[in-house]
Coordinates of C-alpha atoms and ligand atoms in Angstrom, one line a residue:
M1232 CA -40.4 26.3 41.7
R1233 CA -37.0 26.8 43.0
L1234 CA -35.8 26.4 46.5
Q1235 CA -33.1 28.3 48.1
T1236 CA -31.6 28.7 51.8
K1237 CA -30.5 32.0 53.0
T1238 CA -28.8 32.9 56.1
T1239 CA -30.7 36.7 56.4
P1240 CA -33.6 37.3 58.4
A1241 CA -36.9 36.2 56.8
A1242 CA -38.5 39.4 57.7
V1243 CA -35.9 41.4 55.1
E1244 CA -36.2 39.5 52.3
R1245 CA -37.9 41.1 49.5
A1246 CA -40.6 38.3 48.8
D1247 CA -44.4 38.2 48.3
A1248 CA -45.1 37.1 51.4
V1249 CA -43.0 36.3 54.5
V1250 CA -44.2 33.0 56.4
F1251 CA -44.0 32.7 60.2
L1252 CA -44.4 29.7 61.9
L1253 CA -45.3 30.2 65.2
H1254 CA -46.3 28.4 68.6
D1255 CA -49.3 29.2 70.5
N1256 CA -48.5 32.8 72.2
H1257 CA -45.3 33.2 70.8
K1258 CA -44.4 36.6 69.2
P1259 CA -41.5 36.6 66.9
A1260 CA -39.3 39.8 67.5
S1261 CA -38.9 40.0 63.9
L1262 CA -42.2 41.0 63.3
G1263 CA -41.8 43.8 65.6
P1264 CA -44.4 45.7 67.9
A1265 CA -46.1 46.9 64.9
F1266 CA -48.5 43.5 64.8
R1267 CA -49.0 43.2 68.5
D1268 CA -52.6 43.7 67.8
V1269 CA -52.8 41.0 65.4
L1270 CA -51.1 38.6 67.5
A1271 CA -53.0 39.1 70.5
E1272 CA -56.5 39.1 69.2
E1273 CA -56.6 37.4 65.4
F1274 CA -53.8 34.8 65.8
A1275 CA -53.2 32.3 68.6
G1276 CA -51.2 30.0 66.9
R1277 CA -53.7 27.0 67.2
P1278 CA -52.6 24.0 65.1
G1279 CA -53.8 24.6 61.6
Q1280 CA -54.6 28.5 62.1
L1281 CA -53.4 30.8 59.1
C1282 CA -53.6 34.5 59.2
V1283 CA -52.4 36.7 56.3
I1284 CA -51.6 40.0 57.4
H1285 CA -50.7 43.3 55.2
T1286 CA -47.5 44.7 56.5
Q1287 CA -48.1 48.4 55.2
G1288 CA -44.7 49.0 54.7
K1289 CA -43.5 47.4 58.3
L1290 CA -41.9 44.7 56.8
D1291 CA -40.2 44.4 53.4
A1292 CA -42.5 41.9 52.0
P1293 CA -46.0 43.0 51.5
R1294 CA -47.9 40.5 53.0
A1295 CA -47.1 38.0 56.2
L1296 CA -48.6 34.6 56.9
L1297 CA -48.6 33.4 60.5
V1298 CA -49.0 29.7 60.6
G1299 CA -50.2 28.1 63.7
L1300 CA -48.3 25.0 65.2
G1301 CA -50.0 24.7 68.6
P1302 CA -48.3 24.4 71.8
R1303 CA -44.3 24.4 71.9
R1304 CA -44.2 21.4 74.1
D1305 CA -46.3 19.4 71.8
F1306 CA -44.2 20.3 68.7
T1307 CA -43.4 17.3 66.5
L1308 CA -41.7 17.8 62.8
P1309 CA -44.6 16.1 61.3
K1310 CA -46.8 18.5 62.8
L1311 CA -44.7 21.1 60.9
H1312 CA -44.9 19.4 57.7
R1313 CA -48.9 19.5 58.2
A1314 CA -48.7 23.2 58.8
V1315 CA -46.4 23.9 55.9
S1316 CA -48.6 21.9 53.7
A1317 CA -51.6 23.8 54.5
A1318 CA -49.7 27.2 54.4
T1319 CA -48.3 26.6 51.1
R1320 CA -51.6 25.7 49.5
H1321 CA -53.0 29.1 50.7
L1322 CA -49.9 31.0 49.5
R1323 CA -50.9 29.3 46.1
K1324 CA -54.3 30.2 46.3
I1325 CA -53.7 33.7 46.9
G1326 CA -51.4 33.8 44.1
V1327 CA -48.3 34.6 45.9
Q1328 CA -44.9 34.1 43.6
R1329 CA -41.9 34.7 46.0
A1330 CA -42.2 33.2 49.7
A1331 CA -40.0 33.7 52.6
F1332 CA -40.2 31.2 55.1
D1333 CA -38.3 31.7 58.7
A1334 CA -37.3 28.1 59.2
G1335 CA -35.0 28.3 61.9
D1336 CA -32.8 25.3 62.0
A1337 CA -31.8 22.6 59.4
K1338 CA -34.1 19.8 60.4
R1339 CA -36.8 22.2 60.2
A1340 CA -35.5 23.6 56.8
G1341 CA -35.5 19.9 55.3
V1342 CA -39.1 19.2 56.4
I1343 CA -40.2 22.7 55.3
A1344 CA -38.9 22.1 51.8
E1345 CA -40.3 18.6 51.4
A1346 CA -43.7 19.9 52.4
V1347 CA -43.3 23.0 50.0
V1348 CA -42.7 20.6 47.1
M1349 CA -45.5 18.2 48.2
A1350 CA -47.8 21.0 48.3
H1351 CA -47.3 21.9 44.6
Y1352 CA -48.8 18.4 43.3
D1353 CA -52.0 18.6 41.5
F1354 CA -53.7 15.9 39.6
D1355 CA -54.2 18.2 36.4
E1356 CA -52.9 15.9 33.5
F1357 CA -56.4 15.5 32.1
K1358 CA -58.1 18.9 32.4
P1359 CA -58.3 20.6 29.2
S1360 CA -55.0 22.9 29.0
K1361 CA -57.1 26.1 28.6
A1362 CA -58.4 25.8 32.4
A1363 CA -56.0 28.1 34.2
P1364 CA -53.4 26.3 35.7
K1365 CA -53.1 27.0 39.5
T1366 CA -50.4 29.2 40.5
K1367 CA -47.5 27.5 41.5
L1368 CA -44.6 29.5 43.7
A1369 CA -41.6 30.5 41.7
I1370 CA -39.0 30.8 44.6
A1371 CA -39.2 29.4 48.2
T1372 CA -36.5 30.9 50.2
L1373 CA -35.9 29.2 53.6
H1374 CA -34.0 31.2 56.3
V1375 CA -32.1 29.6 58.6
R1376 CA -29.6 30.3 61.3
A1377 CA -26.0 31.4 59.8
A1378 CA -24.4 28.2 62.0
E1379 CA -26.9 26.0 60.3
A1380 CA -26.1 26.8 56.6
K1381 CA -24.4 23.9 55.4
A1382 CA -26.5 21.3 57.2
A1383 CA -29.6 22.9 56.1
A1384 CA -28.8 23.1 52.6
D1385 CA -28.1 19.5 52.4
A1386 CA -31.7 18.6 54.5
V1387 CA -33.3 20.7 51.9
A1388 CA -31.8 19.0 48.7
R1389 CA -33.0 15.6 50.7
G1390 CA -36.4 17.3 51.3
Q1391 CA -36.5 18.2 47.7
V1392 CA -35.5 14.6 46.2
I1393 CA -38.2 13.3 48.7
G1394 CA -40.8 15.6 48.0
E1395 CA -40.5 15.3 44.3
T1396 CA -40.5 11.6 44.6
V1397 CA -43.7 11.4 46.4
N1398 CA -45.3 13.8 43.7
W1399 CA -44.1 11.3 41.0
T1400 CA -45.5 8.3 43.0
K1401 CA -48.8 10.3 43.2
S1402 CA -48.9 11.0 39.5
I1403 CA -48.8 7.1 38.6
A1404 CA -51.1 6.3 41.5
N1405 CA -53.7 8.9 40.4
L1406 CA -54.1 7.5 36.9
P1407 CA -57.1 5.6 36.0
G1408 CA -57.6 1.9 35.4
N1409 CA -57.9 2.9 31.7
V1410 CA -54.3 4.1 31.9
I1411 CA -52.6 2.3 34.1
Y1412 CA -52.9 -1.4 34.0
P1413 CA -50.5 -4.0 34.6
A1414 CA -48.4 -3.7 31.1
T1415 CA -48.4 -0.2 31.3
L1416 CA -47.3 -0.1 35.1
A1417 CA -44.6 -2.1 34.1
T1418 CA -43.7 0.0 31.0
R1419 CA -43.2 2.8 34.2
A1420 CA -41.1 0.6 36.0
Q1421 CA -39.2 0.0 33.3
A1422 CA -38.6 3.6 32.1
L1423 CA -37.7 4.6 36.0
A1424 CA -34.7 2.1 35.7
R1425 CA -33.8 3.6 32.3
E1426 CA -33.7 6.9 33.9
S1427 CA -31.7 5.9 36.7
R1428 CA -28.7 5.5 34.6
G1429 CA -27.8 2.2 36.0
R1430 CA -28.6 2.8 39.6
L1431 CA -31.7 0.3 39.3
R1432 CA -32.3 -2.5 37.3
C1433 CA -36.0 -4.0 36.5
R1434 CA -37.0 -7.3 35.2
V1435 CA -40.7 -7.7 34.2
L1436 CA -42.2 -11.4 34.1
D1437 CA -45.4 -11.6 31.7
K1438 CA -48.0 -14.3 31.7
R1439 CA -45.8 -16.3 30.1
A1440 CA -42.9 -15.8 32.5
L1441 CA -45.6 -16.3 35.3
E1442 CA -47.0 -19.6 33.9
R1443 CA -42.9 -20.9 33.7
G1444 CA -42.5 -19.9 37.2
G1445 CA -45.8 -21.4 38.7
F1446 CA -47.0 -17.9 39.8
G1447 CA -50.5 -19.5 40.2
G1448 CA -51.8 -16.9 42.6
I1449 CA -51.2 -13.8 40.2
L1450 CA -52.4 -15.8 37.2
G1451 CA -55.7 -16.9 39.3
V1452 CA -56.5 -13.1 39.8
G1453 CA -55.1 -11.6 36.5
V1454 CA -55.4 -14.2 33.8
G1455 CA -58.7 -13.7 31.7
R1456 CA -59.1 -10.5 31.8
A1457 CA -58.3 -8.1 28.9
R1458 CA -55.2 -6.8 30.7
E1459 CA -52.8 -9.3 31.7
P1460 CA -50.9 -9.4 34.9
R1461 CA -47.2 -8.5 35.5
L1462 CA -44.6 -9.1 38.2
M1463 CA -41.9 -6.5 38.3
V1464 CA -38.6 -7.2 40.0
L1465 CA -36.3 -3.9 40.7
E1466 CA -32.7 -4.2 42.2
Y1467 CA -31.1 -1.5 43.9
R1468 CA -27.2 -1.9 44.9
G1469 CA -26.1 0.7 46.9
G1470 CA -25.1 -1.3 50.0
R1471 CA -21.8 -3.5 50.5
A1472 CA -21.7 -6.2 47.8
G1473 CA -22.6 -9.5 49.7
R1474 CA -25.0 -7.9 52.1
K1475 CA -28.4 -9.7 52.0
P1476 CA -30.8 -7.1 50.2
F1477 CA -34.1 -5.7 52.0
A1478 CA -37.2 -6.8 50.1
L1479 CA -40.0 -4.0 49.4
V1480 CA -43.4 -5.9 48.4
G1481 CA -46.3 -4.0 46.9
K1482 CA -49.9 -5.1 45.7
A1483 CA -50.7 -3.4 42.6
I1484 CA -54.2 -4.2 41.7
T1485 CA -55.1 -1.8 38.8
F1486 CA -58.5 -1.8 39.5
D1487 CA -60.3 -3.9 41.9
S1488 CA -64.2 -4.3 40.8
G1489 CA -64.2 -7.3 43.4
G1490 CA -64.4 -9.7 40.5
I1491 CA -67.3 -12.5 40.5
S1492 CA -67.8 -11.4 43.9
I1493 CA -68.4 -8.0 42.9
K1494 CA -68.5 -4.8 45.0
P1495 CA -71.2 -2.4 45.3
S1496 CA -71.0 0.4 42.8
E1497 CA -70.9 3.5 45.2
K1498 CA -67.5 4.5 45.4
M1499 CA -66.1 1.7 43.2
D1500 CA -63.8 4.5 41.2
E1501 CA -61.6 4.7 44.3
M1502 CA -60.5 1.2 43.6
K1503 CA -58.3 2.6 41.1
W1504 CA -56.1 3.5 43.9
D1505 CA -55.9 -0.7 45.0
K1506 CA -52.6 -0.2 43.2
C1507 CA -51.1 2.4 45.7
G1508 CA -48.9 -0.3 47.6
G1509 CA -47.1 -1.3 44.4
V1510 CA -46.6 2.3 43.1
A1511 CA -45.5 3.4 46.5
V1512 CA -42.7 0.4 46.1
L1513 CA -41.8 2.1 42.8
G1514 CA -41.1 5.5 44.7
M1515 CA -39.1 4.0 47.6
M1516 CA -36.9 2.6 45.1
R1517 CA -36.8 5.8 43.0
A1518 CA -35.8 7.8 46.2
A1519 CA -33.2 5.1 47.5
A1520 CA -31.2 5.3 44.0
L1521 CA -31.5 9.2 43.8
L1522 CA -30.3 9.6 47.5
R1523 CA -27.7 6.8 47.0
L1524 CA -29.0 5.1 50.3
P1525 CA -26.3 2.8 51.2
V1526 CA -28.4 -0.2 51.2
N1527 CA -29.2 -3.2 48.8
L1528 CA -33.0 -3.5 47.9
L1529 CA -35.2 -5.4 46.1
G1530 CA -38.6 -4.2 45.0
I1531 CA -41.1 -6.5 44.1
I1532 CA -44.5 -5.3 42.7
A1533 CA -47.4 -7.7 42.0
A1534 CA -49.6 -6.3 39.3
A1535 CA -53.1 -7.5 38.2
E1536 CA -56.5 -6.2 37.4
N1537 CA -59.5 -7.8 39.2
M1538 CA -62.5 -8.1 37.0
P1539 CA -65.5 -10.3 36.2
S1540 CA -65.4 -12.3 32.9
A1541 CA -66.1 -15.5 31.6
T1542 CA -62.7 -16.7 32.2
S1543 CA -62.3 -15.1 35.7
Y1544 CA -61.4 -17.1 38.6
R1545 CA -64.5 -17.9 40.9
P1546 CA -65.3 -18.7 44.4
G1547 CA -64.4 -22.3 45.3
D1548 CA -61.4 -22.4 42.8
I1549 CA -58.4 -23.7 44.5
L1550 CA -54.8 -22.1 43.3
T1551 CA -51.7 -23.5 43.4
T1552 CA -49.0 -21.0 43.9
R1553 CA -45.4 -20.1 43.5
S1554 CA -44.6 -22.2 46.9
G1555 CA -46.5 -25.1 46.0
Q1556 CA -49.1 -24.0 48.7
T1557 CA -52.8 -23.9 47.6
I1558 CA -55.5 -21.2 48.4
E1559 CA -59.1 -21.9 48.4
V1560 CA -60.6 -18.7 46.9
L1561 CA -63.9 -18.1 49.1
N1562 CA -64.4 -14.4 47.8
T1563 CA -62.8 -13.3 44.9
D1564 CA -62.7 -9.6 46.4
A1565 CA -59.9 -10.8 48.6
E1566 CA -57.7 -11.0 45.5
G1567 CA -54.7 -8.6 47.4
R1568 CA -53.3 -11.4 49.4
V1569 CA -53.8 -13.9 46.4
I1570 CA -51.6 -12.0 44.5
L1571 CA -49.3 -11.3 47.2
A1572 CA -48.9 -15.0 48.4
D1573 CA -46.8 -15.6 45.1
A1574 CA -44.7 -12.1 45.5
L1575 CA -43.9 -12.8 49.0
A1576 CA -43.0 -16.3 48.4
Y1577 CA -40.6 -14.9 45.7
A1578 CA -39.2 -12.5 47.8
C1579 CA -38.2 -15.3 50.2
E1580 CA -36.6 -17.1 47.7
Q1581 CA -34.1 -14.4 47.0
K1582 CA -33.0 -14.6 50.7
P1583 CA -33.5 -11.1 52.0
Q1584 CA -32.3 -9.8 55.3
A1585 CA -36.3 -8.7 56.2
I1586 CA -39.1 -8.3 53.9
V1587 CA -41.9 -5.1 54.6
D1588 CA -45.0 -5.4 52.4
F1589 CA -47.7 -2.7 51.5
A1590 CA -50.9 -3.3 50.2
T1591 CA -54.5 -1.6 50.4
L1592 CA -55.6 -5.2 51.8
T1593 CA -59.0 -5.0 53.7
G1594 CA -61.6 -2.6 54.2
A1595 CA -61.4 -3.8 57.9
C1596 CA -58.3 -2.0 58.6
V1597 CA -60.1 1.1 57.8
V1598 CA -63.0 0.3 60.1
A1599 CA -60.4 -0.6 62.8
L1600 CA -58.1 2.5 62.4
G1601 CA -59.6 5.2 60.1
N1602 CA -58.5 6.6 56.9
E1603 CA -55.2 8.3 58.3
I1604 CA -53.6 5.4 60.1
A1605 CA -51.7 2.0 58.5
G1606 CA -51.9 -1.1 60.4
V1607 CA -48.6 -3.1 60.9
M1608 CA -48.3 -6.8 61.7
G1609 CA -45.3 -8.7 61.8
N1610 CA -43.3 -11.8 62.7
D1611 CA -40.6 -9.9 64.1
A1612 CA -40.9 -7.2 67.1
A1613 CA -37.5 -5.3 66.0
L1614 CA -38.7 -4.6 62.5
V1615 CA -42.3 -3.7 63.3
K1616 CA -40.8 -1.5 66.2
R1617 CA -38.3 0.1 63.3
I1618 CA -41.5 0.8 61.3
L1619 CA -43.3 2.5 64.3
R1620 CA -40.0 4.9 65.1
A1621 CA -39.9 5.8 61.1
S1622 CA -43.4 6.4 61.3
D1623 CA -43.3 8.9 64.3
A1624 CA -40.5 10.4 62.4
T1625 CA -42.2 11.3 59.2
G1626 CA -46.0 11.3 60.5
E1627 CA -46.9 8.7 58.0
P1628 CA -48.8 7.1 61.0
C1629 CA -48.8 3.5 61.8
W1630 CA -50.6 1.2 64.5
E1631 CA -49.3 -2.2 65.5
L1632 CA -52.2 -4.8 65.2
P1633 CA -51.7 -8.2 66.5
L1634 CA -50.8 -11.4 64.8
R1635 CA -51.4 -14.3 66.7
D1636 CA -51.6 -18.2 66.2
Q1637 CA -55.5 -18.2 66.6
F1638 CA -55.9 -16.0 63.2
R1639 CA -53.8 -18.5 61.4
E1640 CA -56.3 -21.0 62.3
M1641 CA -59.0 -19.1 60.9
V1642 CA -57.3 -19.0 57.7
Q1643 CA -56.8 -22.8 57.4
S1644 CA -58.9 -24.4 54.5
D1645 CA -60.9 -28.0 54.5
A1646 CA -59.8 -28.3 50.7
A1647 CA -56.6 -26.2 50.5
T1648 CA -53.5 -25.0 52.5
V1649 CA -55.4 -21.8 53.3
K1650 CA -58.9 -20.1 52.3
N1651 CA -58.4 -16.3 51.3
S1652 CA -61.4 -15.0 53.4
A1653 CA -62.5 -15.7 57.2
G1654 CA -65.5 -13.6 57.4
R1655 CA -65.8 -10.3 58.9
Y1656 CA -64.2 -10.2 62.3
G1657 CA -61.0 -9.1 62.6
G1658 CA -60.6 -9.0 59.0
A1659 CA -57.3 -7.1 59.0
L1660 CA -55.8 -9.7 61.3
T1661 CA -56.7 -12.6 59.1
G1662 CA -55.4 -11.0 56.1
A1663 CA -52.4 -10.7 57.4
A1664 CA -52.3 -14.0 59.2
F1665 CA -52.9 -15.7 55.3
L1666 CA -50.0 -13.6 54.1
Q1667 CA -47.8 -15.2 56.9
A1668 CA -48.1 -18.6 55.5
F1669 CA -46.2 -17.5 52.5
V1670 CA -43.2 -15.9 54.5
D1671 CA -40.4 -18.2 55.8
E1672 CA -40.6 -17.9 59.3
K1673 CA -36.9 -17.2 59.7
V1674 CA -37.0 -14.0 57.5
P1675 CA -38.2 -11.1 59.7
W1676 CA -41.4 -9.7 57.9
A1677 CA -43.9 -7.0 58.4
H1678 CA -47.0 -6.4 56.6
V1679 CA -48.1 -2.6 56.6
D1680 CA -51.9 -2.5 55.6
I1681 CA -52.4 1.0 53.9
A1682 CA -56.2 0.7 53.1
G1683 CA -57.3 3.8 55.1
P1684 CA -54.1 6.4 54.4
A1685 CA -53.3 5.1 51.0
W1686 CA -55.7 8.2 49.4
V1687 CA -57.7 11.0 50.5
S1688 CA -61.3 11.1 49.3
D1689 CA -62.2 14.7 50.3
A1690 CA -59.7 17.4 50.0
K1691 CA -58.1 18.7 53.3
P1692 CA -56.3 21.8 53.8
H1693 CA -53.0 19.8 54.0
H1694 CA -53.8 17.3 51.4
E1695 CA -55.1 17.7 48.1
K1696 CA -57.7 14.8 47.0
G1697 CA -56.1 11.4 45.9
A1698 CA -53.3 9.3 46.6
T1699 CA -51.1 10.0 49.3
A1700 CA -47.8 8.0 48.2
F1701 CA -48.0 6.4 51.8
G1702 CA -45.3 4.4 52.7
V1703 CA -42.6 6.3 50.8
R1704 CA -41.3 9.0 53.1
L1705 CA -41.5 6.2 56.3
M1706 CA -39.4 3.5 54.1
I1707 CA -36.9 6.0 53.1
E1708 CA -36.6 7.6 56.8
L1709 CA -36.3 3.7 57.9
L1710 CA -33.3 2.8 55.3
S1711 CA -31.6 5.9 56.1
R1712 CA -31.5 4.7 59.7
E1713 CA -30.0 1.4 58.7
Ligands
BES3060 N1 -59.1 -3.6 48.0 C1 -59.8 -4.1 48.9 C2 -59.7 -3.4 50.4 C3 -59.9 -2.1 50.5 C4 -61.6 -1.9 50.9 C5 -59.2 -1.2 50.1 C6 -61.7 -0.8 50.8 C7 -59.5 0.1 50.6 C8 -61.0 0.5 50.8 C9 -59.5 -5.4 49.1 O1 -59.1 -6.3 48.1 C10 -60.7 -6.2 49.5 O2 -61.7 -6.0 48.9 N2 -61.2 -7.2 50.8 C11 -61.9 -7.6 51.3 C12 -61.4 -8.7 51.9 C13 -62.7 -9.6 52.1 C14 -63.5 -9.9 50.8 C15 -62.0 -10.9 53.1 C16 -62.8 -6.7 52.2 O3 -61.6 -5.6 52.9 O4 -63.8 -6.7 52.6
MN3061 MN1 -60.7 -6.7 46.6
ZN3062 ZN1 -58.2 -5.3 46.2

């Protein structure tokens, strides 16, 4: 698909369909009086409303797609993003090849570009090639006001890079556990670095290097499995030399069966998505490098498979982690925090300016916030606020949950520094409190529990089934505000 911007009105573009994004009760002058009836009776501009009209020669394009944005006073760019995603999926469904969007200003054009690109993602790698490929737009033209031409072209270019990186991230996150496991994920990370033409560096610690480095948490979860664990460390230096790096840490459990504390079989297939935090960190590094963001970044991804076997770690085991602190394993299914214990300690050793970790950590977070909102907990109010602001701007929704001393007490162990399970109540909070034990209290740190929004189980108008790459757009927004 090709994206372009023009300053002519969308209504005179020779496209297959022209797309109008409309607030309720709004009648665009460019649509003319001929469509008054449709606008009055069929289309109210409700959020998510889509209405195709055949223009019968009254516009240059044979069809127009009216897209509802809801009330103007409630307008946000994330709402526009969602509406354009649904609209583009609809254009593809009805076989449109050339679409003209009445975009307005540069900001909107950037969001539209990103959403149009994202709406072209399909996970069809394993569909037999004979199956008819889904239609894609050949050209999307974004029509903007003349005064906005230069700013719009920049915004569209940026939106395109971010959209493509989201799709790239999903294309790895959606791969199943027999294809992506720690070693093959590491190969992807190395390929990313190679293709970055020197902008990204990647180091991979294999089982032996992890043993030498004392990464007892990652080894505890991942050793004895047919697929051995890895720690990936990516580096991007776009900022001032000597400026402390911002560390992004990700959980990449390439399949979470629960281990000896095995999960019920219903929906266990979805645990191929337990690597989404780590894969999102890969996506963040990719986008930062492509956009040449003026920041120094570290991407630290802990990867392991959580499987039962004769050599698996077991309930009751005590692991000695990178920091020297010990973990009593009460439940082998609380494995994410065990591998993150090492990854966070390692991140702190690099003396970062801040750490943000992304993890599909707890089912409890999904119970608390549902499957669209991530839970954010941190030791630094300013960092949490930056995440919430970036969340509002991008529409990757986040909500702050409390991090309190009493939760830290709940994860104290009789036999070790901490225990990895503290029961059902407040599960998202005790998960974060566990992680906090491995973070230097002087380093600003936030934990984003993406167990809910990391993937979509049932397709929605604005999102296909599968990984969402949650976190990529959010962090690129945050880092761009540096
Ligand atoms: N990966 C899961 C969390 C999860 C569950 C994410 C459902 C998305 C959907 C995690 O490893 C896990 O199993 N957590 C346990 C922790 C408990 C044993 C303390 C949980 O949430 O039940
Ligand atoms: Mn688990
Ligand atoms: Zn897990």
